[in-house]
Amino acid sequence: MPEFHSKLQSKELDELFEAILVLKTKEECYRFFEDICTINELQDLSQRLEVAKMLKEKKTYFEIAGKTGASTATISRVNRCLNYGADGYNLVLKRLYDKSST
């Protein structure tokens, strides 16, 4: 995979991502993210990941909105990222799928 250069890159974001990468367990993730994010921020992030998963499964916007409560604007944004974004959703979903297949 070619090296990726984000337009968002900054020293502060680099430090945040380094902090996330040192977490070793799901419990550590819960501890860190409960401290650093609001409940709504975490719910929004997890909702977007679920939307991405359902879009990859070829679910309709209607099905996705019904199951997740996501707005069509959110579903559309996630779909745009899946198709034209930085490939982050696809990377994570592939790794999660590969992990669950083993």
mmCIF file with all atom_site columns, C-alpha atoms in Angstrom, residues 21-95:
data_model
loop_
_atom_site.group_PDB
_atom_site.id
_atom_site.type_symbol
_atom_site.label_atom_id
_atom_site.label_alt_id
_atom_site.label_comp_id
_atom_site.label_asym_id
_atom_site.label_entity_id
_atom_site.label_seq_id
_atom_site.pdbx_PDB_ins_code
_atom_site.Cartn_x
_atom_site.Cartn_y
_atom_site.Cartn_z
_atom_site.occupancy
_atom_site.B_iso_or_equiv
_atom_site.pdbx_formal_charge
_atom_site.auth_seq_id
_atom_site.auth_comp_id
_atom_site.auth_asym_id
_atom_site.auth_atom_id
_atom_site.pdbx_PDB_model_num
ATOM 1  C CA . LEU A 1 21 ? -1.927  2.689  19.096 1.00 0.00 ? 21 LEU A CA 1
ATOM 2  C CA . VAL A 1 22 ? -0.473  1.959  22.567 1.00 0.00 ? 22 VAL A CA 1
ATOM 3  C CA . LEU A 1 23 ? -3.825  0.653  23.852 1.00 0.00 ? 23 LEU A CA 1
ATOM 4  C CA . LYS A 1 24 ? -3.678  -3.127 24.172 1.00 0.00 ? 24 LYS A CA 1
ATOM 5  C CA . THR A 1 25 ? -7.137  -4.334 25.183 1.00 0.00 ? 25 THR A CA 1
ATOM 6  C CA . LYS A 1 26 ? -10.768 -3.483 24.625 1.00 0.00 ? 26 LYS A CA 1
ATOM 7  C CA . GLU A 1 27 ? -10.968 -2.518 28.316 1.00 0.00 ? 27 GLU A CA 1
ATOM 8  C CA . GLU A 1 28 ? -8.108  -0.033 27.843 1.00 0.00 ? 28 GLU A CA 1
ATOM 9  C CA . CYS A 1 29 ? -9.959  1.395  24.845 1.00 0.00 ? 29 CYS A CA 1
ATOM 10 C CA . TYR A 1 30 ? -13.122 1.847  26.908 1.00 0.00 ? 30 TYR A CA 1
ATOM 11 C CA . ARG A 1 31 ? -11.131 3.598  29.638 1.00 0.00 ? 31 ARG A CA 1
ATOM 12 C CA . PHE A 1 32 ? -9.336  5.956  27.241 1.00 0.00 ? 32 PHE A CA 1
ATOM 13 C CA . PHE A 1 33 ? -12.283 6.770  24.990 1.00 0.00 ? 33 PHE A CA 1
ATOM 14 C CA . GLU A 1 34 ? -14.658 7.348  27.923 1.00 0.00 ? 34 GLU A CA 1
ATOM 15 C CA . ASP A 1 35 ? -12.190 9.971  29.149 1.00 0.00 ? 35 ASP A CA 1
ATOM 16 C CA . ILE A 1 36 ? -11.422 11.621 25.816 1.00 0.00 ? 36 ILE A CA 1
ATOM 17 C CA . CYS A 1 37 ? -14.834 11.564 24.083 1.00 0.00 ? 37 CYS A CA 1
ATOM 18 C CA . THR A 1 38 ? -18.397 12.364 25.013 1.00 0.00 ? 38 THR A CA 1
ATOM 19 C CA . ILE A 1 39 ? -20.973 9.583  24.904 1.00 0.00 ? 39 ILE A CA 1
ATOM 20 C CA . ASN A 1 40 ? -22.517 11.177 21.804 1.00 0.00 ? 40 ASN A CA 1
ATOM 21 C CA . GLU A 1 41 ? -19.147 11.353 20.025 1.00 0.00 ? 41 GLU A CA 1
ATOM 22 C CA . LEU A 1 42 ? -18.520 7.658  20.674 1.00 0.00 ? 42 LEU A CA 1
ATOM 23 C CA . GLN A 1 43 ? -22.039 6.719  19.597 1.00 0.00 ? 43 GLN A CA 1
ATOM 24 C CA . ASP A 1 44 ? -21.619 8.748  16.390 1.00 0.00 ? 44 ASP A CA 1
ATOM 25 C CA . LEU A 1 45 ? -18.313 7.025  15.596 1.00 0.00 ? 45 LEU A CA 1
ATOM 26 C CA . SER A 1 46 ? -19.694 3.542  16.234 1.00 0.00 ? 46 SER A CA 1
ATOM 27 C CA . GLN A 1 47 ? -22.821 4.376  14.218 1.00 0.00 ? 47 GLN A CA 1
ATOM 28 C CA . ARG A 1 48 ? -20.698 5.421  11.222 1.00 0.00 ? 48 ARG A CA 1
ATOM 29 C CA . LEU A 1 49 ? -18.734 2.178  11.373 1.00 0.00 ? 49 LEU A CA 1
ATOM 30 C CA . GLU A 1 50 ? -21.980 0.181  11.473 1.00 0.00 ? 50 GLU A CA 1
ATOM 31 C CA . VAL A 1 51 ? -23.301 2.207  8.518  1.00 0.00 ? 51 VAL A CA 1
ATOM 32 C CA . ALA A 1 52 ? -20.110 1.457  6.566  1.00 0.00 ? 52 ALA A CA 1
ATOM 33 C CA . LYS A 1 53 ? -20.437 -2.244 7.349  1.00 0.00 ? 53 LYS A CA 1
ATOM 34 C CA . MET A 1 54 ? -24.051 -2.302 6.190  1.00 0.00 ? 54 MET A CA 1
ATOM 35 C CA . LEU A 1 55 ? -23.232 -0.372 3.005  1.00 0.00 ? 55 LEU A CA 1
ATOM 36 C CA . LYS A 1 56 ? -20.539 -2.955 2.202  1.00 0.00 ? 56 LYS A CA 1
ATOM 37 C CA . GLU A 1 57 ? -23.236 -5.619 2.726  1.00 0.00 ? 57 GLU A CA 1
ATOM 38 C CA . LYS A 1 58 ? -25.310 -3.799 0.049  1.00 0.00 ? 58 LYS A CA 1
ATOM 39 C CA . LYS A 1 59 ? -28.073 -2.808 2.481  1.00 0.00 ? 59 LYS A CA 1
ATOM 40 C CA . THR A 1 60 ? -30.373 0.010  1.358  1.00 0.00 ? 60 THR A CA 1
ATOM 41 C CA . TYR A 1 61 ? -30.365 3.467  2.917  1.00 0.00 ? 61 TYR A CA 1
ATOM 42 C CA . PHE A 1 62 ? -33.846 2.666  4.270  1.00 0.00 ? 62 PHE A CA 1
ATOM 43 C CA . GLU A 1 63 ? -32.615 -0.529 5.968  1.00 0.00 ? 63 GLU A CA 1
ATOM 44 C CA . ILE A 1 64 ? -29.538 1.231  7.360  1.00 0.00 ? 64 ILE A CA 1
ATOM 45 C CA . ALA A 1 65 ? -31.508 4.203  8.697  1.00 0.00 ? 65 ALA A CA 1
ATOM 46 C CA . GLY A 1 66 ? -34.031 1.840  10.276 1.00 0.00 ? 66 GLY A CA 1
ATOM 47 C CA . LYS A 1 67 ? -31.421 -0.291 12.041 1.00 0.00 ? 67 LYS A CA 1
ATOM 48 C CA . THR A 1 68 ? -28.913 2.396  13.045 1.00 0.00 ? 68 THR A CA 1
ATOM 49 C CA . GLY A 1 69 ? -30.990 5.554  13.355 1.00 0.00 ? 69 GLY A CA 1
ATOM 50 C CA . ALA A 1 70 ? -28.490 7.317  11.079 1.00 0.00 ? 70 ALA A CA 1
ATOM 51 C CA . SER A 1 71 ? -29.746 10.142 8.903  1.00 0.00 ? 71 SER A CA 1
ATOM 52 C CA . THR A 1 72 ? -29.601 9.809  5.136  1.00 0.00 ? 72 THR A CA 1
ATOM 53 C CA . ALA A 1 73 ? -26.989 12.611 5.202  1.00 0.00 ? 73 ALA A CA 1
ATOM 54 C CA . THR A 1 74 ? -24.749 10.502 7.470  1.00 0.00 ? 74 THR A CA 1
ATOM 55 C CA . ILE A 1 75 ? -25.295 7.397  5.355  1.00 0.00 ? 75 ILE A CA 1
ATOM 56 C CA . SER A 1 76 ? -24.478 9.373  2.211  1.00 0.00 ? 76 SER A CA 1
ATOM 57 C CA . ARG A 1 77 ? -21.305 10.811 3.755  1.00 0.00 ? 77 ARG A CA 1
ATOM 58 C CA . VAL A 1 78 ? -20.102 7.360  4.832  1.00 0.00 ? 78 VAL A CA 1
ATOM 59 C CA . ASN A 1 79 ? -20.910 5.998  1.371  1.00 0.00 ? 79 ASN A CA 1
ATOM 60 C CA . ARG A 1 80 ? -18.894 8.813  -0.230 1.00 0.00 ? 80 ARG A CA 1
ATOM 61 C CA . CYS A 1 81 ? -15.955 7.984  2.067  1.00 0.00 ? 81 CYS A CA 1
ATOM 62 C CA . LEU A 1 82 ? -16.205 4.290  1.175  1.00 0.00 ? 82 LEU A CA 1
ATOM 63 C CA . ASN A 1 83 ? -16.070 5.107  -2.525 1.00 0.00 ? 83 ASN A CA 1
ATOM 64 C CA . TYR A 1 84 ? -13.886 8.214  -2.737 1.00 0.00 ? 84 TYR A CA 1
ATOM 65 C CA . GLY A 1 85 ? -12.271 8.685  0.674  1.00 0.00 ? 85 GLY A CA 1
ATOM 66 C CA . ALA A 1 86 ? -8.908  7.824  2.193  1.00 0.00 ? 86 ALA A CA 1
ATOM 67 C CA . ASP A 1 87 ? -9.783  4.078  2.228  1.00 0.00 ? 87 ASP A CA 1
ATOM 68 C CA . GLY A 1 88 ? -9.840  3.975  6.033  1.00 0.00 ? 88 GLY A CA 1
ATOM 69 C CA . TYR A 1 89 ? -13.247 2.326  6.340  1.00 0.00 ? 89 TYR A CA 1
ATOM 70 C CA . ASN A 1 90 ? -12.297 -0.318 3.774  1.00 0.00 ? 90 ASN A CA 1
ATOM 71 C CA . LEU A 1 91 ? -9.004  -1.013 5.546  1.00 0.00 ? 91 LEU A CA 1
ATOM 72 C CA . VAL A 1 92 ? -10.668 -1.482 8.932  1.00 0.00 ? 92 VAL A CA 1
ATOM 73 C CA . LEU A 1 93 ? -13.631 -3.478 7.637  1.00 0.00 ? 93 LEU A CA 1
ATOM 74 C CA . LYS A 1 94 ? -11.342 -5.848 5.727  1.00 0.00 ? 94 LYS A CA 1
ATOM 75 C CA . ARG A 1 95 ? -9.205  -6.430 8.820  1.00 0.00 ? 95 ARG A CA 1
#
